[in-house]
Amino acid sequence: MEYDNTVRLHSAIGYVTPADKLAGREEEVWAERKRKLAEAEVRRRAARAPATVAPRQ
């Protein structure tokens, strides 16, 4: 029961735990999730970008 309330994300309440929802922390959880996804996108784009080569002289 503790796992369901404090660890497991519930789709019916926006993929947050019931404990976070009851404590009013869902906005914080969503903001942190959005920040992490944005950082991951930057890393993915950097990994796909071709390496720059210095021009020959």
mmJSON file of the N, C-alpha and C atoms, coordinates in Angstrom:
{"data_MODEL":{"atom_site":{
"group_PDB":["ATOM","ATOM","ATOM","ATOM","ATOM","ATOM","ATOM","ATOM","ATOM","ATOM","ATOM","ATOM","ATOM","ATOM","ATOM","ATOM","ATOM","ATOM","ATOM","ATOM","ATOM","ATOM","ATOM","ATOM","ATOM","ATOM","ATOM","ATOM","ATOM","ATOM","ATOM","ATOM","ATOM","ATOM","ATOM","ATOM","ATOM","ATOM","ATOM","ATOM","ATOM","ATOM","ATOM","ATOM","ATOM","ATOM","ATOM","ATOM","ATOM","ATOM","ATOM","ATOM","ATOM","ATOM","ATOM","ATOM","ATOM","ATOM","ATOM","ATOM","ATOM","ATOM","ATOM","ATOM","ATOM","ATOM","ATOM","ATOM","ATOM","ATOM","ATOM","ATOM","ATOM","ATOM","ATOM","ATOM","ATOM","ATOM","ATOM","ATOM","ATOM","ATOM","ATOM","ATOM","ATOM","ATOM","ATOM","ATOM","ATOM","ATOM","ATOM","ATOM","ATOM","ATOM","ATOM","ATOM","ATOM","ATOM","ATOM","ATOM","ATOM","ATOM","ATOM","ATOM","ATOM","ATOM","ATOM","ATOM","ATOM","ATOM","ATOM","ATOM","ATOM","ATOM","ATOM","ATOM","ATOM","ATOM","ATOM","ATOM","ATOM","ATOM","ATOM","ATOM","ATOM","ATOM","ATOM","ATOM","ATOM","ATOM","ATOM","ATOM","ATOM","ATOM","ATOM","ATOM","ATOM","ATOM","ATOM","ATOM","ATOM","ATOM","ATOM","ATOM","ATOM","ATOM","ATOM","ATOM","ATOM","ATOM","ATOM","ATOM","ATOM","ATOM","ATOM","ATOM","ATOM","ATOM","ATOM","ATOM","ATOM","ATOM","ATOM","ATOM","ATOM","ATOM","ATOM","ATOM","ATOM","ATOM","ATOM"],
"id":[1,2,3,4,5,6,7,8,9,10,11,12,13,14,15,16,17,18,19,20,21,22,23,24,25,26,27,28,29,30,31,32,33,34,35,36,37,38,39,40,41,42,43,44,45,46,47,48,49,50,51,52,53,54,55,56,57,58,59,60,61,62,63,64,65,66,67,68,69,70,71,72,73,74,75,76,77,78,79,80,81,82,83,84,85,86,87,88,89,90,91,92,93,94,95,96,97,98,99,100,101,102,103,104,105,106,107,108,109,110,111,112,113,114,115,116,117,118,119,120,121,122,123,124,125,126,127,128,129,130,131,132,133,134,135,136,137,138,139,140,141,142,143,144,145,146,147,148,149,150,151,152,153,154,155,156,157,158,159,160,161,162,163,164,165,166,167,168,169,170,171],
"type_symbol":["N","C","C","N","C","C","N","C","C","N","C","C","N","C","C","N","C","C","N","C","C","N","C","C","N","C","C","N","C","C","N","C","C","N","C","C","N","C","C","N","C","C","N","C","C","N","C","C","N","C","C","N","C","C","N","C","C","N","C","C","N","C","C","N","C","C","N","C","C","N","C","C","N","C","C","N","C","C","N","C","C","N","C","C","N","C","C","N","C","C","N","C","C","N","C","C","N","C","C","N","C","C","N","C","C","N","C","C","N","C","C","N","C","C","N","C","C","N","C","C","N","C","C","N","C","C","N","C","C","N","C","C","N","C","C","N","C","C","N","C","C","N","C","C","N","C","C","N","C","C","N","C","C","N","C","C","N","C","C","N","C","C","N","C","C","N","C","C","N","C","C"],
"label_atom_id":["N","CA","C","N","CA","C","N","CA","C","N","CA","C","N","CA","C","N","CA","C","N","CA","C","N","CA","C","N","CA","C","N","CA","C","N","CA","C","N","CA","C","N","CA","C","N","CA","C","N","CA","C","N","CA","C","N","CA","C","N","CA","C","N","CA","C","N","CA","C","N","CA","C","N","CA","C","N","CA","C","N","CA","C","N","CA","C","N","CA","C","N","CA","C","N","CA","C","N","CA","C","N","CA","C","N","CA","C","N","CA","C","N","CA","C","N","CA","C","N","CA","C","N","CA","C","N","CA","C","N","CA","C","N","CA","C","N","CA","C","N","CA","C","N","CA","C","N","CA","C","N","CA","C","N","CA","C","N","CA","C","N","CA","C","N","CA","C","N","CA","C","N","CA","C","N","CA","C","N","CA","C","N","CA","C","N","CA","C","N","CA","C","N","CA","C","N","CA","C"],
"label_alt_id":[null,null,null,null,null,null,null,null,null,null,null,null,null,null,null,null,null,null,null,null,null,null,null,null,null,null,null,null,null,null,null,null,null,null,null,null,null,null,null,null,null,null,null,null,null,null,null,null,null,null,null,null,null,null,null,null,null,null,null,null,null,null,null,null,null,null,null,null,null,null,null,null,null,null,null,null,null,null,null,null,null,null,null,null,null,null,null,null,null,null,null,null,null,null,null,null,null,null,null,null,null,null,null,null,null,null,null,null,null,null,null,null,null,null,null,null,null,null,null,null,null,null,null,null,null,null,null,null,null,null,null,null,null,null,null,null,null,null,null,null,null,null,null,null,null,null,null,null,null,null,null,null,null,null,null,null,null,null,null,null,null,null,null,null,null,null,null,null,null,null,null],
"label_comp_id":["MET","MET","MET","GLU","GLU","GLU","TYR","TYR","TYR","ASP","ASP","ASP","ASN","ASN","ASN","THR","THR","THR","VAL","VAL","VAL","ARG","ARG","ARG","LEU","LEU","LEU","HIS","HIS","HIS","SER","SER","SER","ALA","ALA","ALA","ILE","ILE","ILE","GLY","GLY","GLY","TYR","TYR","TYR","VAL","VAL","VAL","THR","THR","THR","PRO","PRO","PRO","ALA","ALA","ALA","ASP","ASP","ASP","LYS","LYS","LYS","LEU","LEU","LEU","ALA","ALA","ALA","GLY","GLY","GLY","ARG","ARG","ARG","GLU","GLU","GLU","GLU","GLU","GLU","GLU","GLU","GLU","VAL","VAL","VAL","TRP","TRP","TRP","ALA","ALA","ALA","GLU","GLU","GLU","ARG","ARG","ARG","LYS","LYS","LYS","ARG","ARG","ARG","LYS","LYS","LYS","LEU","LEU","LEU","ALA","ALA","ALA","GLU","GLU","GLU","ALA","ALA","ALA","GLU","GLU","GLU","VAL","VAL","VAL","ARG","ARG","ARG","ARG","ARG","ARG","ARG","ARG","ARG","ALA","ALA","ALA","ALA","ALA","ALA","ARG","ARG","ARG","ALA","ALA","ALA","PRO","PRO","PRO","ALA","ALA","ALA","THR","THR","THR","VAL","VAL","VAL","ALA","ALA","ALA","PRO","PRO","PRO","ARG","ARG","ARG","GLN","GLN","GLN"],
"label_asym_id":["A","A","A","A","A","A","A","A","A","A","A","A","A","A","A","A","A","A","A","A","A","A","A","A","A","A","A","A","A","A","A","A","A","A","A","A","A","A","A","A","A","A","A","A","A","A","A","A","A","A","A","A","A","A","A","A","A","A","A","A","A","A","A","A","A","A","A","A","A","A","A","A","A","A","A","A","A","A","A","A","A","A","A","A","A","A","A","A","A","A","A","A","A","A","A","A","A","A","A","A","A","A","A","A","A","A","A","A","A","A","A","A","A","A","A","A","A","A","A","A","A","A","A","A","A","A","A","A","A","A","A","A","A","A","A","A","A","A","A","A","A","A","A","A","A","A","A","A","A","A","A","A","A","A","A","A","A","A","A","A","A","A","A","A","A","A","A","A","A","A","A"],
"label_entity_id":["1","1","1","1","1","1","1","1","1","1","1","1","1","1","1","1","1","1","1","1","1","1","1","1","1","1","1","1","1","1","1","1","1","1","1","1","1","1","1","1","1","1","1","1","1","1","1","1","1","1","1","1","1","1","1","1","1","1","1","1","1","1","1","1","1","1","1","1","1","1","1","1","1","1","1","1","1","1","1","1","1","1","1","1","1","1","1","1","1","1","1","1","1","1","1","1","1","1","1","1","1","1","1","1","1","1","1","1","1","1","1","1","1","1","1","1","1","1","1","1","1","1","1","1","1","1","1","1","1","1","1","1","1","1","1","1","1","1","1","1","1","1","1","1","1","1","1","1","1","1","1","1","1","1","1","1","1","1","1","1","1","1","1","1","1","1","1","1","1","1","1"],
"label_seq_id":[1,1,1,2,2,2,3,3,3,4,4,4,5,5,5,6,6,6,7,7,7,8,8,8,9,9,9,10,10,10,11,11,11,12,12,12,13,13,13,14,14,14,15,15,15,16,16,16,17,17,17,18,18,18,19,19,19,20,20,20,21,21,21,22,22,22,23,23,23,24,24,24,25,25,25,26,26,26,27,27,27,28,28,28,29,29,29,30,30,30,31,31,31,32,32,32,33,33,33,34,34,34,35,35,35,36,36,36,37,37,37,38,38,38,39,39,39,40,40,40,41,41,41,42,42,42,43,43,43,44,44,44,45,45,45,46,46,46,47,47,47,48,48,48,49,49,49,50,50,50,51,51,51,52,52,52,53,53,53,54,54,54,55,55,55,56,56,56,57,57,57],
"pdbx_PDB_ins_code":[null,null,null,null,null,null,null,null,null,null,null,null,null,null,null,null,null,null,null,null,null,null,null,null,null,null,null,null,null,null,null,null,null,null,null,null,null,null,null,null,null,null,null,null,null,null,null,null,null,null,null,null,null,null,null,null,null,null,null,null,null,null,null,null,null,null,null,null,null,null,null,null,null,null,null,null,null,null,null,null,null,null,null,null,null,null,null,null,null,null,null,null,null,null,null,null,null,null,null,null,null,null,null,null,null,null,null,null,null,null,null,null,null,null,null,null,null,null,null,null,null,null,null,null,null,null,null,null,null,null,null,null,null,null,null,null,null,null,null,null,null,null,null,null,null,null,null,null,null,null,null,null,null,null,null,null,null,null,null,null,null,null,null,null,null,null,null,null,null,null,null],
"Cartn_x":[0.815,0.0,0.868,1.941,2.817,3.422,3.821,4.378,3.375,2.12,1.088,0.875,1.07,0.817,2.024,3.22,4.405,5.375,5.248,6.208,5.528,4.46,3.795,3.112,3.368,2.729,1.373,0.354,-1.01,-1.451,-1.858,-2.248,-3.497,-4.399,-5.646,-5.421,-4.28,-4.006,-2.759,-2.518,-1.438,-0.055,0.029,1.323,2.144,1.489,2.158,1.694,2.371,1.949,0.784,-0.065,-1.137,-0.608,0.523,1.096,1.453,2.051,2.381,1.119,0.108,-1.153,-1.809,-1.885,-2.519,-1.741,-0.421,0.412,0.47,-0.175,-0.176,1.123,1.888,3.191,3.162,1.993,1.968,2.563,2.347,2.93,4.454,5.012,6.47,6.989,6.28,6.683,6.669,5.601,5.495,6.57,6.861,7.894,9.266,9.575,10.857,10.955,9.872,9.831,10.058,9.418,9.569,11.01,11.628,13.021,13.957,13.747,14.601,14.443,13.216,12.995,13.664,13.632,14.287,15.803,16.386,17.822,18.185,17.361,17.614,17.552,16.614,16.499,17.76,18.283,19.521,20.671,20.765,21.832,21.674,20.431,20.205,20.594,20.207,20.551,22.063,22.738,24.196,24.865,24.333,24.922,24.715,23.62,23.339,24.042,24.449,25.067,26.412,26.684,27.988,29.118,30.221,31.387,31.872,32.252,32.772,34.254,34.691,36.085,36.679,37.851,38.52,38.897,38.722,39.074,40.58,40.931,42.36,42.926,44.167,44.829,45.971],
"Cartn_y":[-1.187,0.0,1.265,1.271,2.446,2.696,1.62,1.748,2.441,2.024,2.612,4.095,4.517,5.909,6.825,6.26,7.121,6.922,5.83,5.543,5.432,4.672,4.37,5.603,5.873,6.984,6.528,7.336,6.979,7.824,7.168,7.877,8.735,8.324,9.062,10.42,10.61,11.895,12.565,12.321,13.027,12.445,11.149,10.473,11.07,11.29,11.646,10.648,10.617,9.728,10.368,9.558,10.133,11.041,10.672,11.507,12.892,12.953,14.255,15.041,14.366,15.026,15.62,14.828,15.298,16.44,16.441,17.499,18.732,18.659,19.802,19.993,18.93,19.031,18.643,18.4,17.927,18.943,20.227,21.252,21.205,21.01,20.896,19.664,18.559,17.309,17.514,18.118,18.34,19.298,20.349,21.308,20.643,19.831,19.127,18.14,17.453,16.511,17.245,18.391,19.181,19.674,20.109,20.571,19.439,18.249,17.106,16.703,16.743,16.407,17.417,18.694,19.721,19.509,19.173,18.899,17.682,16.659,15.459,15.78,16.627,17.026,17.756,18.637,19.354,18.358,17.383,16.377,15.535,15.159,14.369,15.156,16.43,17.258,17.429,17.608,17.759,16.475,15.344,14.068,13.811,14.315,14.108,15.12,16.249,17.295,16.812,17.087,16.681,17.463,16.78,17.434,18.527,19.637,20.727,20.508,20.783,20.584,21.96,22.19,23.471,23.561,24.726,24.877,24.729,24.143,23.963,25.288,25.479,26.71,26.396],
"Cartn_z":[0.0,0.0,0.0,0.772,0.793,-0.589,-1.273,-2.614,-3.535,-3.492,-4.359,-4.083,-2.852,-2.498,-2.618,-2.57,-2.538,-3.686,-4.437,-5.507,-6.862,-6.92,-8.194,-8.766,-10.056,-10.746,-11.262,-11.044,-11.425,-12.614,-13.677,-14.894,-14.691,-13.845,-13.638,-12.981,-12.341,-11.684,-12.271,-13.544,-14.239,-14.041,-13.791,-13.617,-12.485,-11.364,-10.121,-9.067,-7.94,-6.866,-6.121,-5.502,-4.7,-3.58,-2.995,-1.937,-2.47,-3.67,-4.27,-4.601,-5.105,-5.449,-4.202,-3.14,-1.906,-1.26,-1.438,-0.868,-1.758,-2.935,-3.839,-4.592,-4.775,-5.439,-6.906,-7.484,-8.868,-9.837,-9.611,-10.5,-10.45,-9.261,-9.117,-9.859,-9.71,-10.379,-11.884,-12.401,-13.85,-14.344,-13.571,-13.981,-14.025,-13.029,-13.002,-14.159,-14.442,-15.563,-16.885,-17.04,-18.268,-18.422,-17.308,-17.336,-17.759,-17.196,-17.529,-18.993,-19.493,-20.902,-21.831,-21.468,-22.278,-22.295,-21.151,-21.096,-21.94,-21.885,-22.677,-24.17,-24.566,-25.98,-26.439,-25.596,-25.938,-26.111,-25.209,-25.323,-26.588,-26.917,-28.135,-29.373,-29.419,-30.584,-30.702,-29.574,-29.598,-30.079,-29.692,-30.102,-31.593,-32.161,-33.585,-34.48,-33.921,-34.721,-35.26,-36.514,-37.079,-36.392,-36.248,-35.655,-36.581,-36.006,-36.829,-37.053,-38.261,-38.626,-38.916,-38.39,-38.622,-40.096,-40.7,-42.114,-42.341,-43.489,-43.824,-44.301,-44.004,-44.466,-45.392],
"occupancy":[1.0,1.0,1.0,1.0,1.0,1.0,1.0,1.0,1.0,1.0,1.0,1.0,1.0,1.0,1.0,1.0,1.0,1.0,1.0,1.0,1.0,1.0,1.0,1.0,1.0,1.0,1.0,1.0,1.0,1.0,1.0,1.0,1.0,1.0,1.0,1.0,1.0,1.0,1.0,1.0,1.0,1.0,1.0,1.0,1.0,1.0,1.0,1.0,1.0,1.0,1.0,1.0,1.0,1.0,1.0,1.0,1.0,1.0,1.0,1.0,1.0,1.0,1.0,1.0,1.0,1.0,1.0,1.0,1.0,1.0,1.0,1.0,1.0,1.0,1.0,1.0,1.0,1.0,1.0,1.0,1.0,1.0,1.0,1.0,1.0,1.0,1.0,1.0,1.0,1.0,1.0,1.0,1.0,1.0,1.0,1.0,1.0,1.0,1.0,1.0,1.0,1.0,1.0,1.0,1.0,1.0,1.0,1.0,1.0,1.0,1.0,1.0,1.0,1.0,1.0,1.0,1.0,1.0,1.0,1.0,1.0,1.0,1.0,1.0,1.0,1.0,1.0,1.0,1.0,1.0,1.0,1.0,1.0,1.0,1.0,1.0,1.0,1.0,1.0,1.0,1.0,1.0,1.0,1.0,1.0,1.0,1.0,1.0,1.0,1.0,1.0,1.0,1.0,1.0,1.0,1.0,1.0,1.0,1.0,1.0,1.0,1.0,1.0,1.0,1.0,1.0,1.0,1.0,1.0,1.0,1.0],
"B_iso_or_equiv":[0.0,0.0,0.0,0.0,0.0,0.0,0.0,0.0,0.0,0.0,0.0,0.0,0.0,0.0,0.0,0.0,0.0,0.0,0.0,0.0,0.0,0.0,0.0,0.0,0.0,0.0,0.0,0.0,0.0,0.0,0.0,0.0,0.0,0.0,0.0,0.0,0.0,0.0,0.0,0.0,0.0,0.0,0.0,0.0,0.0,0.0,0.0,0.0,0.0,0.0,0.0,0.0,0.0,0.0,0.0,0.0,0.0,0.0,0.0,0.0,0.0,0.0,0.0,0.0,0.0,0.0,0.0,0.0,0.0,0.0,0.0,0.0,0.0,0.0,0.0,0.0,0.0,0.0,0.0,0.0,0.0,0.0,0.0,0.0,0.0,0.0,0.0,0.0,0.0,0.0,0.0,0.0,0.0,0.0,0.0,0.0,0.0,0.0,0.0,0.0,0.0,0.0,0.0,0.0,0.0,0.0,0.0,0.0,0.0,0.0,0.0,0.0,0.0,0.0,0.0,0.0,0.0,0.0,0.0,0.0,0.0,0.0,0.0,0.0,0.0,0.0,0.0,0.0,0.0,0.0,0.0,0.0,0.0,0.0,0.0,0.0,0.0,0.0,0.0,0.0,0.0,0.0,0.0,0.0,0.0,0.0,0.0,0.0,0.0,0.0,0.0,0.0,0.0,0.0,0.0,0.0,0.0,0.0,0.0,0.0,0.0,0.0,0.0,0.0,0.0,0.0,0.0,0.0,0.0,0.0,0.0],
"pdbx_formal_charge":[null,null,null,null,null,null,null,null,null,null,null,null,null,null,null,null,null,null,null,null,null,null,null,null,null,null,null,null,null,null,null,null,null,null,null,null,null,null,null,null,null,null,null,null,null,null,null,null,null,null,null,null,null,null,null,null,null,null,null,null,null,null,null,null,null,null,null,null,null,null,null,null,null,null,null,null,null,null,null,null,null,null,null,null,null,null,null,null,null,null,null,null,null,null,null,null,null,null,null,null,null,null,null,null,null,null,null,null,null,null,null,null,null,null,null,null,null,null,null,null,null,null,null,null,null,null,null,null,null,null,null,null,null,null,null,null,null,null,null,null,null,null,null,null,null,null,null,null,null,null,null,null,null,null,null,null,null,null,null,null,null,null,null,null,null,null,null,null,null,null,null],
"auth_seq_id":[1,1,1,2,2,2,3,3,3,4,4,4,5,5,5,6,6,6,7,7,7,8,8,8,9,9,9,10,10,10,11,11,11,12,12,12,13,13,13,14,14,14,15,15,15,16,16,16,17,17,17,18,18,18,19,19,19,20,20,20,21,21,21,22,22,22,23,23,23,24,24,24,25,25,25,26,26,26,27,27,27,28,28,28,29,29,29,30,30,30,31,31,31,32,32,32,33,33,33,34,34,34,35,35,35,36,36,36,37,37,37,38,38,38,39,39,39,40,40,40,41,41,41,42,42,42,43,43,43,44,44,44,45,45,45,46,46,46,47,47,47,48,48,48,49,49,49,50,50,50,51,51,51,52,52,52,53,53,53,54,54,54,55,55,55,56,56,56,57,57,57],
"auth_comp_id":["MET","MET","MET","GLU","GLU","GLU","TYR","TYR","TYR","ASP","ASP","ASP","ASN","ASN","ASN","THR","THR","THR","VAL","VAL","VAL","ARG","ARG","ARG","LEU","LEU","LEU","HIS","HIS","HIS","SER","SER","SER","ALA","ALA","ALA","ILE","ILE","ILE","GLY","GLY","GLY","TYR","TYR","TYR","VAL","VAL","VAL","THR","THR","THR","PRO","PRO","PRO","ALA","ALA","ALA","ASP","ASP","ASP","LYS","LYS","LYS","LEU","LEU","LEU","ALA","ALA","ALA","GLY","GLY","GLY","ARG","ARG","ARG","GLU","GLU","GLU","GLU","GLU","GLU","GLU","GLU","GLU","VAL","VAL","VAL","TRP","TRP","TRP","ALA","ALA","ALA","GLU","GLU","GLU","ARG","ARG","ARG","LYS","LYS","LYS","ARG","ARG","ARG","LYS","LYS","LYS","LEU","LEU","LEU","ALA","ALA","ALA","GLU","GLU","GLU","ALA","ALA","ALA","GLU","GLU","GLU","VAL","VAL","VAL","ARG","ARG","ARG","ARG","ARG","ARG","ARG","ARG","ARG","ALA","ALA","ALA","ALA","ALA","ALA","ARG","ARG","ARG","ALA","ALA","ALA","PRO","PRO","PRO","ALA","ALA","ALA","THR","THR","THR","VAL","VAL","VAL","ALA","ALA","ALA","PRO","PRO","PRO","ARG","ARG","ARG","GLN","GLN","GLN"],
"auth_asym_id":["A","A","A","A","A","A","A","A","A","A","A","A","A","A","A","A","A","A","A","A","A","A","A","A","A","A","A","A","A","A","A","A","A","A","A","A","A","A","A","A","A","A","A","A","A","A","A","A","A","A","A","A","A","A","A","A","A","A","A","A","A","A","A","A","A","A","A","A","A","A","A","A","A","A","A","A","A","A","A","A","A","A","A","A","A","A","A","A","A","A","A","A","A","A","A","A","A","A","A","A","A","A","A","A","A","A","A","A","A","A","A","A","A","A","A","A","A","A","A","A","A","A","A","A","A","A","A","A","A","A","A","A","A","A","A","A","A","A","A","A","A","A","A","A","A","A","A","A","A","A","A","A","A","A","A","A","A","A","A","A","A","A","A","A","A","A","A","A","A","A","A"],
"auth_atom_id":["N","CA","C","N","CA","C","N","CA","C","N","CA","C","N","CA","C","N","CA","C","N","CA","C","N","CA","C","N","CA","C","N","CA","C","N","CA","C","N","CA","C","N","CA","C","N","CA","C","N","CA","C","N","CA","C","N","CA","C","N","CA","C","N","CA","C","N","CA","C","N","CA","C","N","CA","C","N","CA","C","N","CA","C","N","CA","C","N","CA","C","N","CA","C","N","CA","C","N","CA","C","N","CA","C","N","CA","C","N","CA","C","N","CA","C","N","CA","C","N","CA","C","N","CA","C","N","CA","C","N","CA","C","N","CA","C","N","CA","C","N","CA","C","N","CA","C","N","CA","C","N","CA","C","N","CA","C","N","CA","C","N","CA","C","N","CA","C","N","CA","C","N","CA","C","N","CA","C","N","CA","C","N","CA","C","N","CA","C","N","CA","C","N","CA","C","N","CA","C"],
"pdbx_PDB_model_num":[1,1,1,1,1,1,1,1,1,1,1,1,1,1,1,1,1,1,1,1,1,1,1,1,1,1,1,1,1,1,1,1,1,1,1,1,1,1,1,1,1,1,1,1,1,1,1,1,1,1,1,1,1,1,1,1,1,1,1,1,1,1,1,1,1,1,1,1,1,1,1,1,1,1,1,1,1,1,1,1,1,1,1,1,1,1,1,1,1,1,1,1,1,1,1,1,1,1,1,1,1,1,1,1,1,1,1,1,1,1,1,1,1,1,1,1,1,1,1,1,1,1,1,1,1,1,1,1,1,1,1,1,1,1,1,1,1,1,1,1,1,1,1,1,1,1,1,1,1,1,1,1,1,1,1,1,1,1,1,1,1,1,1,1,1,1,1,1,1,1,1]
}}}
